CSV table of C-alpha atoms in Angstrom, one decimal:
chain,number,residue,atom,x,y,z
A,212,MET,CA,116.2,139.7,-73.5
A,213,THR,CA,116.8,136.1,-74.9
A,214,ASP,CA,120.0,134.2,-74.2
A,215,ALA,CA,120.9,134.6,-77.9
A,216,ALA,CA,120.4,138.3,-77.9
A,217,GLY,CA,122.5,138.6,-74.7
A,218,ALA,CA,125.3,136.5,-76.3
A,219,ALA,CA,125.2,138.6,-79.4
A,220,GLY,CA,125.4,141.8,-77.4
A,221,ALA,CA,128.3,140.5,-75.4
A,222,ALA,CA,130.1,139.5,-78.6
A,223,ARG,CA,129.6,143.0,-80.1
A,224,ARG,CA,131.0,144.6,-76.9
A,225,ALA,CA,134.0,142.2,-77.2
A,226,VAL,CA,134.5,143.2,-80.8
A,227,GLU,CA,134.5,146.9,-79.8
A,228,ALA,CA,136.9,146.3,-77.0
A,229,VAL,CA,139.3,144.4,-79.1
A,230,TRP,CA,139.1,147.0,-81.9
A,231,ARG,CA,140.0,149.8,-79.4
A,232,ILE,CA,143.1,147.7,-78.3
A,233,GLU,CA,144.1,146.2,-81.6
A,234,SER,CA,143.2,148.6,-84.4
A,235,ALA,CA,146.4,150.7,-84.4
A,236,ARG,CA,148.7,147.6,-84.5
A,237,LEU,CA,146.5,146.0,-87.1
A,238,ILE,CA,146.7,148.9,-89.4
A,239,ALA,CA,150.4,149.2,-88.8
A,240,THR,CA,150.9,145.6,-89.7
A,241,LEU,CA,148.7,146.0,-92.8
A,242,VAL,CA,150.5,149.1,-94.0
A,243,ARG,CA,153.8,147.2,-93.8
A,244,PHE,CA,152.2,144.3,-95.6
A,245,THR,CA,150.5,146.2,-98.4
A,246,GLY,CA,152.6,149.4,-98.7
A,247,ASP,CA,149.4,151.3,-99.1
A,248,VAL,CA,147.8,153.2,-96.2
A,249,GLY,CA,144.4,153.5,-97.9
A,250,GLN,CA,144.2,149.8,-98.6
A,251,ALA,CA,145.4,149.0,-95.1
A,252,GLU,CA,142.6,151.0,-93.6
A,253,GLU,CA,140.0,149.4,-95.8
A,254,LEU,CA,141.3,145.9,-95.0
A,255,ALA,CA,141.2,146.6,-91.3
A,256,GLN,CA,137.6,147.8,-91.6
A,257,ASP,CA,136.7,144.7,-93.6
A,258,ALA,CA,138.2,142.5,-90.8
A,259,LEU,CA,136.1,144.4,-88.2
A,260,VAL,CA,132.9,143.7,-90.3
A,261,ALA,CA,133.8,140.1,-90.5
A,262,ALA,CA,134.3,139.9,-86.7
A,263,LEU,CA,130.9,141.7,-86.2
A,264,GLU,CA,129.3,139.0,-88.4
A,265,GLN,CA,131.1,135.9,-87.2
A,266,TRP,CA,132.0,136.3,-83.5
A,267,PRO,CA,128.3,136.4,-82.3
A,268,ARG,CA,127.8,133.0,-83.8
A,269,SER,CA,131.2,131.4,-83.3
A,270,GLY,CA,132.4,133.2,-80.2
A,271,VAL,CA,135.4,135.4,-79.5
A,272,PRO,CA,138.6,133.6,-80.7
A,273,ARG,CA,141.4,132.9,-78.3
A,274,ASN,CA,143.7,135.4,-79.9
A,275,PRO,CA,141.3,138.1,-81.4
A,276,GLY,CA,144.1,140.3,-82.7
A,277,ALA,CA,145.7,137.5,-84.7
A,278,TRP,CA,142.2,136.6,-86.0
A,279,LEU,CA,141.7,140.1,-87.3
A,280,THR,CA,145.2,140.2,-88.9
A,281,THR,CA,144.7,136.9,-90.6
A,282,VAL,CA,141.3,137.8,-92.1
A,283,ALA,CA,142.7,141.2,-93.3
A,284,LYS,CA,145.7,139.7,-94.9
A,285,ARG,CA,143.6,137.0,-96.6
A,286,ARG,CA,141.5,139.8,-98.0
A,287,ALA,CA,144.6,141.5,-99.3
A,288,ILE,CA,145.9,138.4,-101.0
A,289,ASP,CA,142.5,137.8,-102.6
A,290,GLN,CA,142.5,141.3,-103.9
A,291,TRP,CA,146.0,140.9,-105.3
A,292,ARG,CA,145.0,137.6,-106.9
A,293,ARG,CA,142.0,139.2,-108.6
A,294,GLN,CA,144.1,142.1,-109.7
A,295,ALA,CA,146.8,139.8,-111.1
A,296,ALA,CA,144.1,137.7,-112.9
A,297,PHE,CA,142.6,140.7,-114.4
A,298,GLU,CA,145.9,142.1,-115.6
A,299,HIS,CA,146.9,138.7,-116.9
A,300,ARG,CA,143.7,138.6,-118.9
A,301,ALA,CA,144.2,142.2,-120.1
A,302,ALA,CA,147.8,141.3,-121.2
A,303,ALA,CA,146.5,138.2,-123.1
A,304,LEU,CA,143.9,140.4,-124.8
A,305,ALA,CA,146.5,143.0,-125.7
A,306,GLU,CA,148.8,140.3,-127.2
A,307,GLU,CA,145.8,138.9,-129.2
A,308,LEU,CA,145.1,142.4,-130.6
A,309,ARG,CA,148.7,142.9,-131.4
A,310,VAL,CA,148.9,139.7,-133.4
A,311,ALA,CA,145.6,140.6,-135.2
A,312,ASP,CA,147.0,144.1,-136.0
A,313,ALA,CA,150.2,142.6,-137.4
A,314,ALA,CA,148.2,140.2,-139.6
A,315,ALA,CA,146.1,143.0,-140.9
A,316,GLU,CA,149.1,145.1,-141.7
A,317,ALA,CA,150.7,142.2,-143.5
A,318,ALA,CA,147.6,141.5,-145.5
A,319,ALA,CA,147.3,145.2,-146.3
A,320,ALA,CA,150.9,145.4,-147.5
A,321,ALA,CA,150.3,142.4,-149.8
A,322,SER,CA,147.2,144.0,-151.4
A,323,GLY,CA,148.8,147.5,-151.5
A,324,THR,CA,146.1,149.1,-149.3
A,325,ALA,CA,146.4,151.2,-146.2
A,326,PRO,CA,145.8,149.3,-143.0
A,327,ALA,CA,142.8,150.1,-140.9
A,328,ALA,CA,143.5,151.9,-137.5
A,329,ALA,CA,144.9,149.4,-135.2
A,330,ALA,CA,142.3,148.2,-132.8
A,331,SER,CA,144.9,148.0,-130.0
A,332,SER,CA,146.0,151.6,-130.4
A,333,ALA,CA,144.6,152.4,-127.0
A,334,LEU,CA,147.1,149.8,-125.6
A,335,ALA,CA,150.1,150.7,-127.8
A,336,GLY,CA,153.1,151.8,-125.9
A,337,ALA,CA,151.6,151.0,-122.5
A,338,PRO,CA,152.4,147.3,-121.8
A,339,LEU,CA,150.5,145.9,-118.8
A,340,SER,CA,152.3,144.2,-116.0
A,341,VAL,CA,151.2,142.6,-112.8
A,342,GLN,CA,151.7,145.2,-109.9
A,343,THR,CA,153.5,143.8,-107.0
A,344,ARG,CA,153.5,145.4,-103.5
A,345,PRO,CA,156.7,147.1,-102.3
A,346,ASP,CA,159.0,144.8,-100.4
A,347,LEU,CA,158.9,146.4,-96.9
A,348,ALA,CA,160.2,143.3,-95.1
A,349,VAL,CA,163.8,144.6,-94.9
A,350,LEU,CA,165.8,145.2,-91.8
A,351,GLN,CA,164.5,148.4,-90.1
A,352,PRO,CA,166.2,150.6,-87.6
A,353,ILE,CA,163.0,150.8,-85.5
A,354,ASP,CA,161.9,147.5,-84.0
A,355,ASP,CA,158.6,148.6,-82.7
A,356,GLU,CA,155.8,148.1,-85.3
A,357,LEU,CA,153.5,151.0,-84.2
A,358,LEU,CA,156.3,153.4,-83.7
A,359,ARG,CA,157.8,152.6,-87.0
A,360,LEU,CA,154.5,153.4,-88.7
A,361,ILE,CA,154.3,156.6,-86.9
A,362,PHE,CA,157.6,157.7,-88.3
A,363,ILE,CA,156.4,156.6,-91.8
A,364,ALA,CA,153.1,158.5,-91.6
A,365,CYS,CA,154.8,161.7,-90.4
A,366,HIS,CA,156.2,162.3,-93.9
A,367,PRO,CA,157.7,165.8,-94.7
A,368,VAL,CA,155.4,166.1,-97.8
A,369,LEU,CA,152.6,167.0,-95.3
A,370,GLY,CA,152.4,170.0,-93.1
A,371,ARG,CA,153.0,169.3,-89.4
A,372,ASP,CA,149.3,169.6,-88.4
A,373,ALA,CA,148.2,167.3,-91.3
A,374,ARG,CA,150.9,164.7,-90.4
A,375,VAL,CA,149.8,164.6,-86.8
A,376,ALA,CA,146.1,164.5,-87.6
A,377,LEU,CA,146.4,161.7,-90.2
A,378,THR,CA,148.6,159.6,-87.8
A,379,LEU,CA,146.2,160.0,-84.9
A,380,ARG,CA,143.4,158.9,-87.1
A,381,LEU,CA,145.1,155.9,-88.4
A,382,LEU,CA,147.1,154.8,-85.4
A,383,GLY,CA,145.8,156.6,-82.3
A,384,GLY,CA,142.4,155.1,-82.5
A,385,LEU,CA,141.0,158.7,-82.3
A,386,THR,CA,138.0,159.9,-84.2
A,387,ALA,CA,138.0,163.1,-86.3
A,388,GLU,CA,135.9,164.8,-83.6
A,389,GLN,CA,138.4,163.8,-80.9
A,390,ILE,CA,141.4,165.0,-82.9
A,391,ALA,CA,139.4,168.3,-83.7
A,392,ARG,CA,139.1,168.9,-80.0
A,393,ALA,CA,142.8,168.4,-79.4
A,394,PHE,CA,143.5,170.9,-82.1
A,395,VAL,CA,140.6,173.3,-81.0
A,396,VAL,CA,139.2,173.3,-84.5
A,397,PRO,CA,135.7,172.4,-86.0
A,398,THR,CA,135.3,168.6,-86.7
A,399,ALA,CA,134.5,169.4,-90.4
A,400,THR,CA,137.8,171.1,-90.7
A,401,MET,CA,139.7,168.3,-89.2
A,402,GLN,CA,137.9,165.7,-91.5
A,403,GLN,CA,138.9,167.8,-94.5
A,404,ARG,CA,142.4,168.0,-93.3
A,405,ILE,CA,142.7,164.2,-92.9
A,406,VAL,CA,141.2,163.6,-96.4
A,407,ARG,CA,143.5,166.1,-97.9
A,408,ALA,CA,146.5,164.4,-96.2
A,409,LYS,CA,145.7,161.0,-97.6
A,410,LYS,CA,145.3,162.5,-101.1
A,411,ALA,CA,148.6,164.4,-100.8
A,412,LEU,CA,150.4,161.3,-99.9
A,413,ALA,CA,148.9,159.3,-102.7
A,414,ALA,CA,149.5,162.1,-105.2
A,415,ALA,CA,153.2,162.4,-104.2
A,416,GLY,CA,153.6,158.6,-104.5
A,417,VAL,CA,155.2,158.5,-101.0
A,418,PRO,CA,156.7,155.1,-100.3
A,419,PHE,CA,155.8,153.7,-97.0
A,420,GLU,CA,159.1,152.9,-95.7
A,421,VAL,CA,161.1,153.8,-92.6
A,422,PRO,CA,163.2,156.9,-93.1
A,423,GLU,CA,166.9,156.7,-92.6
A,424,ARG,CA,168.3,157.8,-89.3
A,425,ALA,CA,169.5,161.0,-90.8
A,426,GLU,CA,165.9,161.8,-91.6
A,427,PHE,CA,164.5,161.2,-88.1
A,428,ALA,CA,165.1,164.9,-87.1
A,429,ALA,CA,162.8,166.2,-89.7
A,430,ARG,CA,160.0,164.0,-88.4
A,431,LEU,CA,160.7,163.9,-84.7
A,432,ASP,CA,158.6,166.9,-83.9
A,433,SER,CA,155.5,165.4,-85.5
A,434,VAL,CA,156.2,161.9,-83.9
A,435,LEU,CA,156.3,163.5,-80.5
A,436,ALA,CA,153.2,165.4,-81.1
A,437,VAL,CA,151.4,162.2,-82.1
A,438,VAL,CA,152.5,160.4,-78.9
A,439,TYR,CA,151.7,163.4,-76.8
A,440,LEU,CA,148.2,163.8,-78.1
A,441,ILE,CA,147.5,160.0,-77.9
A,442,TYR,CA,148.6,160.3,-74.2
A,443,ASN,CA,146.3,163.3,-73.6
A,444,GLU,CA,143.3,161.5,-74.9
A,445,GLY,CA,144.1,158.7,-72.5
A,446,TYR,CA,144.7,161.0,-69.6
A,447,SER,CA,141.5,163.1,-70.2
A,448,ALA,CA,139.1,161.6,-72.8
A,449,SER,CA,137.5,164.3,-75.0
A,450,SER,CA,134.3,162.2,-75.5
A,451,GLY,CA,132.5,159.2,-74.1
A,452,ASP,CA,131.4,158.1,-70.7
A,453,ASP,CA,134.7,157.5,-69.2
A,454,TRP,CA,136.9,160.4,-67.9
A,455,MET,CA,140.0,158.5,-68.9
A,456,ARG,CA,141.2,156.0,-71.4
A,457,PRO,CA,144.1,154.3,-69.6
A,458,GLU,CA,144.9,151.9,-72.4
A,459,LEU,CA,145.8,154.9,-74.6
A,460,GLY,CA,147.9,156.5,-72.0
A,461,ARG,CA,149.8,153.2,-71.3
A,462,GLU,CA,150.5,152.8,-75.0
A,463,ALA,CA,151.7,156.3,-75.4
A,464,LEU,CA,154.0,156.1,-72.4
A,465,ARG,CA,155.4,152.8,-73.8
A,466,LEU,CA,156.1,154.4,-77.1
A,467,GLY,CA,157.8,157.3,-75.4
A,468,ARG,CA,160.1,154.9,-73.5
A,469,VAL,CA,160.9,153.1,-76.8
A,470,LEU,CA,161.8,156.5,-78.3
A,471,ALA,CA,164.0,157.4,-75.4
A,472,GLU,CA,166.1,154.2,-76.0
A,473,LEU,CA,166.2,154.9,-79.8
A,474,LEU,CA,167.2,158.5,-79.5
A,475,PRO,CA,169.0,158.9,-76.1
A,476,ARG,CA,170.4,162.3,-76.9
A,477,GLU,CA,167.2,164.1,-77.8
A,478,PRO,CA,166.2,166.4,-74.9
A,479,GLU,CA,162.5,166.7,-76.0
A,480,VAL,CA,162.1,162.9,-76.1
A,481,HIS,CA,163.2,162.7,-72.4
A,482,GLY,CA,161.1,165.7,-71.7
A,483,LEU,CA,157.9,164.1,-73.1
A,484,VAL,CA,158.7,160.8,-71.2
A,485,ALA,CA,159.1,162.9,-68.0
A,486,LEU,CA,155.8,164.6,-68.6
A,487,MET,CA,153.9,161.3,-69.2
A,488,GLU,CA,155.6,159.5,-66.3
A,489,ILE,CA,154.6,162.3,-63.8
A,490,GLN,CA,151.2,162.7,-65.1
A,491,SER,CA,150.6,159.0,-65.0
A,492,SER,CA,151.6,158.9,-61.4
A,493,ARG,CA,148.2,160.7,-60.6
A,494,LEU,CA,146.0,158.2,-62.4
A,495,GLY,CA,145.0,156.2,-59.3
A,496,ALA,CA,143.9,159.5,-57.6
A,497,ARG,CA,142.0,161.1,-60.5
A,498,THR,CA,138.7,159.3,-60.0
A,499,THR,CA,136.4,157.8,-57.3
A,500,ARG,CA,135.6,154.0,-57.4
A,501,GLU,CA,132.5,155.0,-59.3
A,502,GLY,CA,134.6,156.8,-62.0
A,503,GLU,CA,133.7,160.4,-60.8
A,504,PRO,CA,136.4,162.9,-61.6
A,505,ILE,CA,138.6,164.2,-58.7
A,506,LEU,CA,140.4,167.5,-59.7
A,507,LEU,CA,144.1,168.0,-59.0
A,508,LEU,CA,143.8,170.2,-55.9
A,509,GLU,CA,141.3,167.8,-54.4
A,510,GLN,CA,143.3,164.6,-54.9
A,511,ASP,CA,144.8,162.4,-52.2
A,512,ARG,CA,148.5,162.9,-52.9
A,513,GLY,CA,149.2,159.8,-50.8
A,514,ARG,CA,147.7,157.8,-53.8
A,515,TRP,CA,150.2,159.2,-56.3
A,516,ASN,CA,152.5,156.7,-57.6
A,517,GLN,CA,156.0,157.5,-56.2
A,518,LEU,CA,157.8,155.1,-58.5
A,519,LEU,CA,156.4,156.9,-61.6
A,520,ILE,CA,157.3,160.3,-60.1
A,521,ARG,CA,160.9,159.2,-59.5
A,522,ARG,CA,161.1,157.9,-63.1
A,523,GLY,CA,159.6,161.2,-64.4
A,524,LEU,CA,162.1,163.3,-62.4
A,525,ALA,CA,165.0,161.2,-63.6
A,526,ALA,CA,163.8,161.6,-67.2
A,527,LEU,CA,163.6,165.3,-66.6
A,528,GLU,CA,167.2,165.4,-65.4
A,529,ARG,CA,168.3,163.6,-68.5
A,530,ALA,CA,166.3,166.1,-70.7
A,531,GLU,CA,168.1,169.0,-68.9
A,532,ARG,CA,171.5,167.4,-69.4
A,533,CYS,CA,170.9,166.7,-73.1
A,534,ALA,CA,169.7,170.3,-73.7
A,535,ALA,CA,172.7,171.7,-71.8
A,536,ALA,CA,175.1,169.6,-73.8
A,537,ARG,CA,173.7,171.2,-77.0
A,538,GLY,CA,173.5,174.7,-75.5
A,539,ALA,CA,169.8,174.6,-76.1
A,540,GLU,CA,166.9,176.2,-74.3
A,541,PRO,CA,164.3,173.9,-72.7
A,542,GLY,CA,161.8,172.8,-75.2
A,543,ASN,CA,158.0,172.5,-75.2
A,544,TYR,CA,157.8,169.1,-73.4
A,545,GLN,CA,160.6,169.8,-71.0
A,546,LEU,CA,158.9,172.9,-69.8
A,547,GLN,CA,155.6,171.1,-69.4
A,548,ALA,CA,157.4,168.4,-67.6
A,549,GLU,CA,158.9,171.1,-65.2
A,550,ILE,CA,155.3,172.2,-64.4
A,551,ALA,CA,154.3,168.6,-63.7
A,552,ALA,CA,157.3,168.3,-61.5
A,553,CYS,CA,156.3,171.4,-59.5
A,554,HIS,CA,153.0,169.6,-58.6
A,555,ALA,CA,154.8,166.3,-57.9
A,556,ARG,CA,157.2,167.9,-55.4
A,557,ALA,CA,154.4,169.6,-53.5
A,558,LEU,CA,153.4,167.4,-50.6
A,559,THR,CA,150.1,169.3,-50.3
A,560,ALA,CA,148.0,171.4,-52.7
A,561,ASP,CA,148.7,174.4,-50.5
A,562,ALA,CA,152.5,173.9,-50.8
A,563,THR,CA,152.3,174.2,-54.7
A,564,ASP,CA,154.7,177.0,-55.9
A,565,TRP,CA,152.2,178.7,-58.2
A,566,ALA,CA,154.4,181.7,-58.9
A,567,GLN,CA,157.0,179.3,-60.4
A,568,ILE,CA,154.4,177.5,-62.4
A,569,ALA,CA,153.1,180.8,-63.8
A,570,ASP,CA,156.7,181.7,-64.8
A,571,ILE,CA,157.3,178.5,-66.6
A,572,TYR,CA,154.0,179.0,-68.5
A,573,ALA,CA,155.2,182.4,-69.5
A,574,ARG,CA,158.4,180.8,-70.9
A,575,LEU,CA,156.3,178.1,-72.6
A,576,ALA,CA,154.1,180.8,-74.2
A,577,ARG,CA,157.1,182.6,-75.6
A,578,ARG,CA,158.4,179.3,-77.1
A,579,VAL,CA,155.1,177.8,-78.3
A,580,PRO,CA,152.4,180.6,-78.5
A,581,SER,CA,149.0,179.1,-77.8
A,582,PRO,CA,145.8,180.4,-76.2
A,583,VAL,CA,145.6,177.2,-74.3
A,584,VAL,CA,149.0,177.9,-72.7
A,585,ASP,CA,147.7,181.4,-72.0
A,586,LEU,CA,144.6,180.0,-70.2
A,587,ASN,CA,146.8,177.8,-68.0
A,588,ARG,CA,149.0,180.6,-67.2
A,589,ALA,CA,145.9,182.6,-66.1
A,590,VAL,CA,144.9,179.8,-63.8
A,591,ALA,CA,148.4,179.7,-62.2
A,592,LEU,CA,148.5,183.5,-61.7
A,593,ALA,CA,145.1,183.4,-60.2
A,594,MET,CA,146.3,180.8,-57.7
A,595,ALA,CA,149.4,182.9,-57.0
A,596,ARG,CA,148.1,186.4,-56.9
A,597,GLY,CA,144.3,186.2,-56.7
A,598,PRO,CA,141.3,185.4,-58.9
A,599,ALA,CA,140.9,189.0,-60.1
A,600,ILE,CA,144.3,188.9,-61.9
A,601,GLY,CA,143.4,185.6,-63.6
A,602,LEU,CA,139.9,186.9,-64.6
A,603,VAL,CA,141.4,189.8,-66.5
A,604,LEU,CA,143.6,187.4,-68.5
A,605,VAL,CA,140.7,185.0,-69.1
A,606,ASP,CA,138.4,187.8,-70.3
A,607,ALA,CA,141.0,188.8,-72.8
A,608,LEU,CA,141.0,185.2,-74.1
A,609,VAL,CA,137.2,185.4,-74.4
A,610,ALA,CA,137.5,188.6,-76.4
A,611,GLU,CA,140.0,187.1,-78.8
A,612,GLY,CA,137.6,184.3,-79.7
A,613,ARG,CA,140.2,181.7,-80.5
A,614,LEU,CA,138.9,179.3,-77.8
A,615,ALA,CA,135.2,179.8,-78.5
A,616,GLY,CA,134.4,176.1,-78.5
A,617,TYR,CA,136.8,175.1,-75.8
A,618,HIS,CA,134.8,174.1,-72.7
A,619,LEU,CA,137.7,174.8,-70.3
A,620,LEU,CA,137.6,178.5,-71.0
A,621,PRO,CA,134.1,179.0,-69.5
A,622,SER,CA,134.9,176.4,-66.9
A,623,VAL,CA,138.0,178.4,-65.6
A,624,ARG,CA,136.0,181.7,-65.9
A,625,ALA,CA,133.2,180.2,-63.8
A,626,ASP,CA,135.7,179.1,-61.1
A,627,LEU,CA,137.3,182.5,-60.9
A,628,LEU,CA,133.8,184.2,-60.8
A,629,GLN,CA,132.8,181.9,-58.0
A,630,LYS,CA,135.9,182.8,-56.0
A,631,LEU,CA,135.1,186.5,-56.5
A,632,GLY,CA,131.5,186.0,-55.2
A,633,ARG,CA,129.8,186.5,-58.5
A,634,ARG,CA,127.6,183.4,-58.2
A,635,GLU,CA,125.0,184.1,-60.9
A,636,GLU,CA,127.6,184.7,-63.5
A,637,ALA,CA,129.6,181.7,-62.4
A,638,ARG,CA,126.5,179.5,-62.7
A,639,GLU,CA,125.9,180.7,-66.3
A,640,GLU,CA,129.6,179.9,-67.2
A,641,TYR,CA,129.5,176.5,-65.7
A,642,GLU,CA,126.3,175.7,-67.8
A,643,ARG,CA,128.0,177.1,-70.8
A,644,ALA,CA,131.1,174.9,-70.2
A,645,ALA,CA,128.8,171.9,-69.8
A,646,ALA,CA,127.1,172.5,-73.1
A,647,LEU,CA,130.6,172.5,-74.8
A,648,ALA,CA,132.0,169.5,-73.0
A,649,GLY,CA,132.2,166.3,-75.2
A,650,ASN,CA,132.9,163.9,-72.2
A,651,GLU,CA,129.9,162.9,-70.1
A,652,ARG,CA,131.9,162.9,-66.9
A,653,ASP,CA,133.1,166.5,-67.6
A,654,ARG,CA,129.6,167.6,-68.4
A,655,ALA,CA,128.1,166.0,-65.1
A,656,LEU,CA,130.9,167.6,-63.0
A,657,LEU,CA,130.2,171.1,-64.5
A,658,LEU,CA,126.5,170.8,-64.1
A,659,ASN,CA,126.9,169.7,-60.5
A,660,ARG,CA,129.0,172.8,-59.8
A,661,ALA,CA,126.4,174.9,-61.4
A,662,ARG,CA,123.7,173.4,-59.2
A,663,ALA,CA,125.9,173.8,-56.0
A,664,LEU,CA,125.6,177.6,-56.5
A,665,GLY,CA,121.9,177.4,-55.7
A,666,PRO,CA,118.8,178.1,-57.9
A,667,ARG,CA,118.6,180.9,-60.3
A,668,ARG,CA,117.2,184.2,-58.9
A,669,GLY,CA,113.8,185.4,-60.1
C-alpha cells in the first residue's frame, strides 16, 4: 500500500469515527436551524460526503464536528438563496403577466371585444412569496440540544413505535436493521415504518418546536424508550465487530441524567437512570482485553464500578419515593432497575437471589407483556428451580413463534439443553443462534460453545 493510499484510508476511518460521534448532534443542530427534519438529514449527509471528498486531501480538521456543521449550514443557506432567487424571478414574471393582462383587458374594452383568457390565470389568486424558515431560536425549557430534539421528534401525531423508531434513526445513530432487532421485527418492516413516520410528520405540517412543559407527559414515554434503546445498543451492539458501543451508552446515560434534573418528580425517569447506572457498572468486566465477551455469571465482580452501583441504587430509591408519593405501582424501568440491583447486591454469582428476580420479571410481564420479558423470566426460573422448568417455558415461546428471528431464544434453549445433558440438541441450538446473531462477537461466542460440546455424531 502506498503512503497516499494509507493516508486516504486513515482519513476515511477518521470520517467514519467522527460521524458516529457527531451525527446526532449535527442533525439536532440542523433541525433547529432549518425547521425541517428531512432537509436536516439531507444536509448532514451532504456534509459527510464533503468530508469524505476533502479530508483525505486536506487532513482532518482540528474541530471536525464544527467543520461538518459549518459545511451543512452553508449548504442550507445556498439552498435558501437559490429558492429565494427562484421565487423572486417567479414573482417578477407574475407581475409582468399581470400588467400584460391588464393592458390587454383595457385594449379589449376600448375596442368593445372580449379579452383573451389571461395568460397569468394559473397564477391568479396565488401570490408567490419567499419562504422563510421558522424562527426556532427562542428561549427553550430544555437546554440540551440533543434531548430537545428527541422531545420534538417524539410528536403525538405518530404512534409510539413510529416515534421511537424515527428518533432512533435520526438521533441515535442506529441503522434500520439495528432498530428492527431492538423491536424484534423484520428490517423491511422497520424501514417502512420510518418512511411512513417522516411522511406523516410532513403531511401533518408538524412544527419542529419544543413542546410546552404541560405537553411533556404525553411524550415522556417515547423519550424514555429512545434513551433506553440507545443505551441498549451501546451496552450490547446488535451488529458489527464490537460487542459494545460505549460511546452510545455514555451518551444515553448523560441524557438520562439531564432528564432527571429536568423532571425530578418522574419516577420512571429515575428508574431508567438507575438501570443505566447499574448496568454501566459492569462494563469494565464484560470483555477481555481482546474484546471477547464475558457473560454475567462469569464476570469478576471485583471489577464492577462501585461508584456507579451506589449512584444507581440512589436513583432507584428516588424512583421508589416518587412512585410512593403518587400512590403509583413501580413502572417498567423501575422494575428493570430492581432486577439490576439484585445482581449488583450479590457479592458472587452464587449469591444471586434468582427467585426474587423471577418474581420481579413476573410483575414486569404483567405491566409490560413481552415475549422477551417472558424469556428472561424463564432464565431466572431455571436458575432458581432447575433447567427443566425453564425449558418448558422456553419451548412454549418457541411454539408461539413471536421470537422466531431473535438469536437469544435458541441461545437460552441451548444452554438449558446442555445443563440437562442433551448435548446434540444443544449444539444444534447454539448453531441456530449463531446463524441469527447480527454481532460478530456474539456469533463467535455461540459457535465456540457449539464446538465445546464435541463433534457431531455419525
